[in-house]
Short mmCIF file of C-alpha atoms in Angstrom, two decimals:
data_model
loop_
_atom_site.label_atom_id
_atom_site.label_comp_id
_atom_site.label_asym_id
_atom_site.label_seq_id
_atom_site.Cartn_x
_atom_site.Cartn_y
_atom_site.Cartn_z
CA MET A 90 34.53 -125.48 44.13
CA SER A 91 36.56 -123.30 46.43
CA ASP A 92 34.85 -120.17 47.65
CA THR A 93 38.06 -118.14 47.41
CA LYS A 94 39.20 -116.96 44.03
CA ASN A 95 41.86 -114.60 42.64
CA PHE A 96 39.90 -111.57 41.59
CA MET A 97 41.67 -109.10 39.30
CA PHE A 98 40.14 -105.66 38.73
CA LEU A 99 41.38 -104.15 35.42
CA ASN A 100 41.01 -100.41 35.52
CA ARG A 101 41.47 -98.69 32.19
CA ARG A 102 39.72 -95.34 32.54
CA ALA A 103 40.52 -91.90 34.01
CA PRO A 104 39.04 -91.33 37.45
CA TYR A 105 36.69 -88.56 36.30
CA GLY A 106 34.77 -87.95 33.08
CA THR A 107 32.90 -91.24 33.48
CA ILE A 108 31.74 -93.13 36.46
CA TYR A 109 33.53 -96.42 35.74
CA ALA A 110 36.45 -95.89 38.09
CA TRP A 111 34.23 -94.97 41.03
CA GLU A 112 31.80 -97.79 40.48
CA SER A 113 34.73 -100.20 39.98
CA LEU A 114 36.04 -99.20 43.41
CA GLU A 115 32.62 -100.06 44.99
CA VAL A 116 32.92 -103.59 43.56
CA VAL A 117 36.49 -103.90 44.88
CA LEU A 118 35.28 -103.08 48.45
CA ILE A 119 32.49 -105.64 48.21
CA ALA A 120 34.80 -108.32 46.84
CA ALA A 121 37.21 -107.74 49.69
CA ALA A 122 34.33 -108.00 52.15
CA PHE A 123 33.62 -111.44 50.61
CA GLU A 124 37.19 -112.42 51.50
CA GLN A 125 38.41 -113.00 47.95
CA ASN A 126 42.02 -112.57 46.96
CA VAL A 127 41.72 -109.15 45.39
CA SER A 128 44.31 -107.46 43.11
CA LEU A 129 43.98 -104.39 41.00
CA MET A 130 45.58 -103.59 37.66
CA PHE A 131 45.79 -100.09 36.26
CA ALA A 132 46.37 -99.62 32.55
CA ASP A 133 45.66 -97.13 29.77
CA ASP A 134 44.08 -93.94 31.31
CA GLY A 135 43.42 -96.04 34.41
CA VAL A 136 46.96 -95.13 35.70
CA PHE A 137 45.51 -91.56 36.44
CA GLU A 138 43.31 -93.13 39.08
CA LEU A 139 46.40 -93.49 41.32
CA THR A 140 47.99 -90.08 40.73
CA LYS A 141 48.85 -87.94 43.79
CA GLY A 142 47.25 -84.65 44.69
CA GLN A 143 43.91 -85.02 42.91
CA ASP A 144 41.69 -81.93 43.43
CA THR A 145 38.12 -82.09 42.12
CA ALA A 146 36.77 -78.94 43.79
CA GLU A 147 36.36 -77.04 40.53
CA ILE A 148 34.47 -79.77 38.65
CA GLY A 149 31.97 -80.41 41.39
CA MET A 150 32.77 -84.10 41.64
CA LYS A 151 33.40 -86.13 44.75
CA ASN A 152 37.14 -86.76 45.17
CA PHE A 153 37.23 -90.49 45.84
CA SER A 154 40.99 -90.86 45.35
CA PRO A 155 41.73 -91.16 49.13
CA THR A 156 39.91 -94.51 49.10
CA TYR A 157 42.71 -96.09 47.01
CA ARG A 158 45.16 -95.43 49.84
CA THR A 159 42.97 -97.34 52.27
CA LEU A 160 42.71 -100.49 50.16
CA GLY A 161 45.58 -102.16 52.03
CA ASP A 162 43.30 -102.05 55.11
CA TYR A 163 40.77 -103.95 53.05
CA GLU A 164 43.30 -106.76 52.59
CA VAL A 165 43.92 -105.86 49.00
CA ARG A 166 47.42 -107.28 48.59
CA HIS A 167 48.50 -106.20 45.14
CA MET A 168 48.05 -103.06 43.02
CA TYR A 169 49.83 -103.23 39.65
CA VAL A 170 50.46 -100.41 37.17
CA ASP A 171 51.23 -101.02 33.51
CA LYS A 172 54.64 -99.43 32.84
CA ALA A 173 53.98 -98.67 29.21
CA SER A 174 50.72 -96.84 30.00
CA LEU A 175 52.45 -94.85 32.74
CA GLU A 176 55.31 -93.81 30.47
CA ALA A 177 53.00 -92.96 27.57
CA ARG A 178 51.37 -90.35 29.79
CA GLY A 179 54.62 -88.81 30.99
CA LEU A 180 54.23 -90.24 34.49
CA THR A 181 56.52 -92.22 36.78
CA ALA A 182 56.08 -94.22 39.94
CA ASP A 183 56.85 -90.96 41.90
CA ASP A 184 53.59 -89.47 40.60
CA LEU A 185 51.47 -92.20 42.14
CA VAL A 186 50.08 -92.61 45.66
CA GLN A 187 51.68 -95.20 47.96
CA VAL A 188 49.48 -97.81 49.56
CA GLU A 189 50.59 -99.47 52.79
CA TRP A 190 49.61 -102.97 53.68
CA GLU A 191 49.79 -104.80 57.01
CA ASP A 192 48.66 -108.26 58.11
CA TRP A 193 47.15 -107.68 61.52
CA GLU A 194 47.73 -111.26 62.61
CA THR A 195 51.31 -111.83 61.53
CA GLU A 196 52.35 -108.14 61.70
CA GLU A 197 53.93 -108.63 58.29
CA SER A 198 53.85 -105.29 56.50
CA VAL A 199 54.65 -103.74 53.14
CA ASP A 200 55.25 -99.97 52.86
CA ASN A 201 53.87 -99.74 49.30
CA ILE A 202 51.87 -102.42 47.42
CA VAL A 203 51.73 -100.32 44.26
CA GLU A 204 54.08 -102.05 41.78
CA VAL A 205 54.96 -100.95 38.24
CA VAL A 206 55.15 -103.99 35.94
CA ASP A 207 55.99 -104.49 32.25
CA SER A 208 53.50 -105.68 29.59
CA GLU A 209 54.68 -109.34 29.78
CA ARG A 210 53.96 -109.37 33.50
CA VAL A 211 50.58 -107.76 32.91
CA ALA A 212 49.66 -110.58 30.58
CA GLU A 213 50.83 -113.19 33.04
CA LEU A 214 48.94 -111.67 35.97
CA LEU A 215 45.71 -111.50 33.98
CA ALA A 216 46.17 -115.14 32.82
CA GLU A 217 46.78 -116.24 36.40
CA SER A 218 43.57 -114.68 37.67
CA ASP A 219 40.38 -116.73 38.17
CA VAL A 220 38.09 -113.77 37.45
CA VAL A 221 38.96 -110.52 35.63
CA PHE A 222 36.56 -107.63 36.21
CA SER A 223 37.08 -105.03 33.47
CA PHE A 224 36.10 -101.41 34.13
CA MET B 522 29.84 -124.63 31.72
CA LYS B 523 28.30 -122.23 34.22
CA PHE B 524 28.38 -118.61 33.05
CA SER B 525 27.56 -115.33 34.65
CA ILE B 526 27.21 -112.21 32.58
CA GLN B 527 27.98 -108.61 33.46
CA VAL B 528 26.40 -105.86 31.33
CA ASN B 529 28.06 -102.42 31.80
CA GLU B 530 26.34 -100.30 29.15
CA GLY B 531 22.85 -99.03 28.44
CA PRO B 532 20.76 -100.32 25.52
CA TYR B 533 20.75 -98.60 22.04
CA GLN B 534 23.63 -96.31 22.87
CA HIS B 535 26.05 -99.23 22.82
CA GLN B 536 26.33 -102.69 21.32
CA ALA B 537 27.23 -104.31 24.68
CA SER B 538 23.74 -105.23 25.86
CA ASP B 539 22.80 -106.70 22.45
CA SER B 540 26.08 -108.74 22.50
CA ALA B 541 25.44 -109.88 26.05
CA TYR B 542 21.93 -110.95 25.10
CA GLN B 543 23.04 -112.87 21.99
CA PHE B 544 25.90 -114.46 23.93
CA THR B 545 23.57 -115.55 26.76
CA LYS B 546 20.93 -116.89 24.33
CA ALA B 547 23.50 -118.84 22.34
CA ALA B 548 25.13 -120.29 25.48
CA LEU B 549 21.76 -121.48 26.86
CA GLU B 550 20.74 -122.99 23.56
CA LYS B 551 24.03 -124.92 23.49
CA GLY B 552 23.12 -126.39 26.85
CA HIS B 553 25.30 -124.19 29.04
CA GLU B 554 24.03 -122.75 32.32
CA CYS B 555 23.67 -119.06 33.26
CA PHE B 556 23.88 -118.43 36.96
CA ARG B 557 23.03 -114.72 36.75
CA VAL B 558 23.04 -111.67 34.55
CA PHE B 559 24.20 -108.63 36.44
CA PHE B 560 23.54 -105.10 35.16
CA TYR B 561 25.92 -102.39 36.31
CA HIS B 562 26.85 -98.80 35.40
CA ASP B 563 24.48 -97.61 32.62
CA GLY B 564 23.67 -101.34 32.09
CA VAL B 565 20.89 -100.86 34.70
CA LEU B 566 18.99 -98.99 31.99
CA ASN B 567 18.35 -102.32 30.32
CA GLY B 568 15.83 -102.93 33.19
CA THR B 569 13.21 -100.22 32.65
CA ARG B 570 9.82 -101.37 31.35
CA LEU B 571 9.13 -97.90 30.01
CA THR B 572 11.55 -98.41 27.06
CA THR B 573 9.66 -97.84 23.80
CA PRO B 574 11.82 -98.20 20.75
CA PRO B 575 10.36 -97.56 17.24
CA GLN B 576 8.32 -100.57 15.96
CA ASP B 577 10.85 -101.57 13.30
CA ASP B 578 13.66 -101.76 15.84
CA ARG B 579 14.46 -104.58 18.25
CA ASN B 580 13.20 -104.28 21.80
CA ILE B 581 16.19 -105.00 23.94
CA VAL B 582 14.35 -104.96 27.29
CA ASN B 583 11.71 -107.35 26.00
CA ASN B 584 14.36 -109.57 24.62
CA TRP B 585 15.86 -109.93 28.10
CA VAL B 586 12.46 -110.46 29.66
CA GLU B 587 11.52 -113.22 27.15
CA LEU B 588 14.86 -114.97 27.52
CA ALA B 589 14.47 -114.85 31.33
CA GLU B 590 10.96 -116.33 31.09
CA LYS B 591 12.11 -119.13 28.79
CA HIS B 592 15.19 -120.10 30.86
CA ASP B 593 14.25 -118.80 34.31
CA LEU B 594 17.23 -116.37 34.21
CA ASP B 595 18.16 -114.31 37.25
CA LEU B 596 18.38 -110.66 36.00
CA VAL B 597 19.81 -108.42 38.71
CA VAL B 598 20.12 -104.65 38.57
CA CYS B 599 22.69 -103.02 40.94
CA VAL B 600 20.81 -100.94 43.52
CA ALA B 601 23.33 -98.10 43.86
CA ALA B 602 23.74 -97.78 40.08
CA ALA B 603 19.90 -97.98 39.69
CA GLN B 604 19.20 -95.30 42.20
CA ARG B 605 21.66 -92.93 40.51
CA ARG B 606 19.89 -93.55 37.18
CA GLY B 607 16.23 -93.66 38.23
CA ILE B 608 15.46 -97.35 38.03
CA VAL B 609 12.92 -98.00 40.73
CA ASP B 610 10.97 -101.03 42.02
CA GLU B 611 8.18 -100.99 44.64
CA GLY B 612 10.54 -101.39 47.62
CA GLU B 613 12.90 -98.63 46.43
CA ALA B 614 9.99 -96.32 45.69
CA GLU B 615 8.60 -96.81 49.12
CA ARG B 616 12.05 -96.34 50.77
CA ASN B 617 12.87 -93.22 48.80
CA GLY B 618 9.43 -91.57 48.61
CA LYS B 619 9.05 -91.95 44.84
CA ASP B 620 5.62 -91.86 43.22
CA ALA B 621 6.28 -94.40 40.49
CA THR B 622 8.18 -97.61 39.59
CA ASN B 623 9.70 -98.57 36.29
CA ILE B 624 11.52 -101.91 36.77
CA ALA B 625 10.75 -104.37 33.98
CA PRO B 626 9.20 -107.71 34.83
CA ARG B 627 11.73 -110.49 35.61
CA PHE B 628 14.34 -108.00 36.67
CA ARG B 629 15.15 -107.46 40.34
CA ILE B 630 17.15 -104.78 42.23
CA SER B 631 19.87 -106.01 44.55
CA GLY B 632 23.43 -105.27 45.78
CA LEU B 633 26.92 -105.71 44.46
CA GLY B 634 27.27 -108.81 46.58
CA GLN B 635 25.20 -110.56 43.89
CA LEU B 636 27.92 -109.74 41.36
CA VAL B 637 30.73 -111.00 43.51
CA GLU B 638 28.72 -114.15 44.42
CA ALA B 639 28.12 -114.73 40.70
CA ALA B 640 31.86 -114.53 39.99
CA ILE B 641 32.57 -116.96 42.85
CA GLN B 642 29.92 -119.49 41.83
CA SER B 643 30.46 -119.47 38.01
CA ASP B 644 33.11 -121.03 35.83
CA ARG B 645 33.30 -117.81 33.80
CA LEU B 646 32.23 -114.25 34.39
CA VAL B 647 31.90 -112.54 30.97
CA VAL B 648 31.91 -108.77 30.98
CA PHE B 649 30.26 -106.75 28.18
CA GLY B 650 31.17 -103.09 27.78
CA ASP B 651 34.10 -101.03 26.50
#
């Protein structure tokens, strides 16, 4: 069995209110450290995890949203956002953070790995993954 | 088939740990293998030996312990999630200056690497939770 798999992290919850989003991010970082092919999918209220300008000062919670913007440095190559979930919440791609990615060896780079995809593509991507973590 | 199981919810509040237990038990009885059961989020609360449900209710913690004894299951509780929620073994008590431990027998506290390794080594990772 190969030791490298396609890991998909399916994030379906708002960033605050429960701890799922934060504890999901911790697993993402560990999986990347294990040199797996790591992708993230944001659907349902999970799309709020990527919104710009989060400010948690008045709820006394740690604002962990800057971590998403560093995921490209952890060799996370793909971050997908479900279009229907985004639109249902009155959001567009402009409301989301951008995440840069660069391959240090080849110097290949992508300005923004956050990609809005339709439901059909969401289903394909989940089916193509070896392991789906659901948070 | 080689399974690993992830339990994301605490016992009694949520069906997930019961379902995970029933699934794991059924899979083992059918001759499948279970590489590891990993408890995360409030799922770590499945690993406290102080759980004392009313006598006419099922004892979820004991169910896991008995299943682990019968099939030599590896029951792993995430260390960071456990620390947040007060699940402590001897090592953690000593490290953090706590005066008691509450980890159930057959459970062990370890890191998220154990979850990632389970996903790599198993044919299927089955996640129980909302």
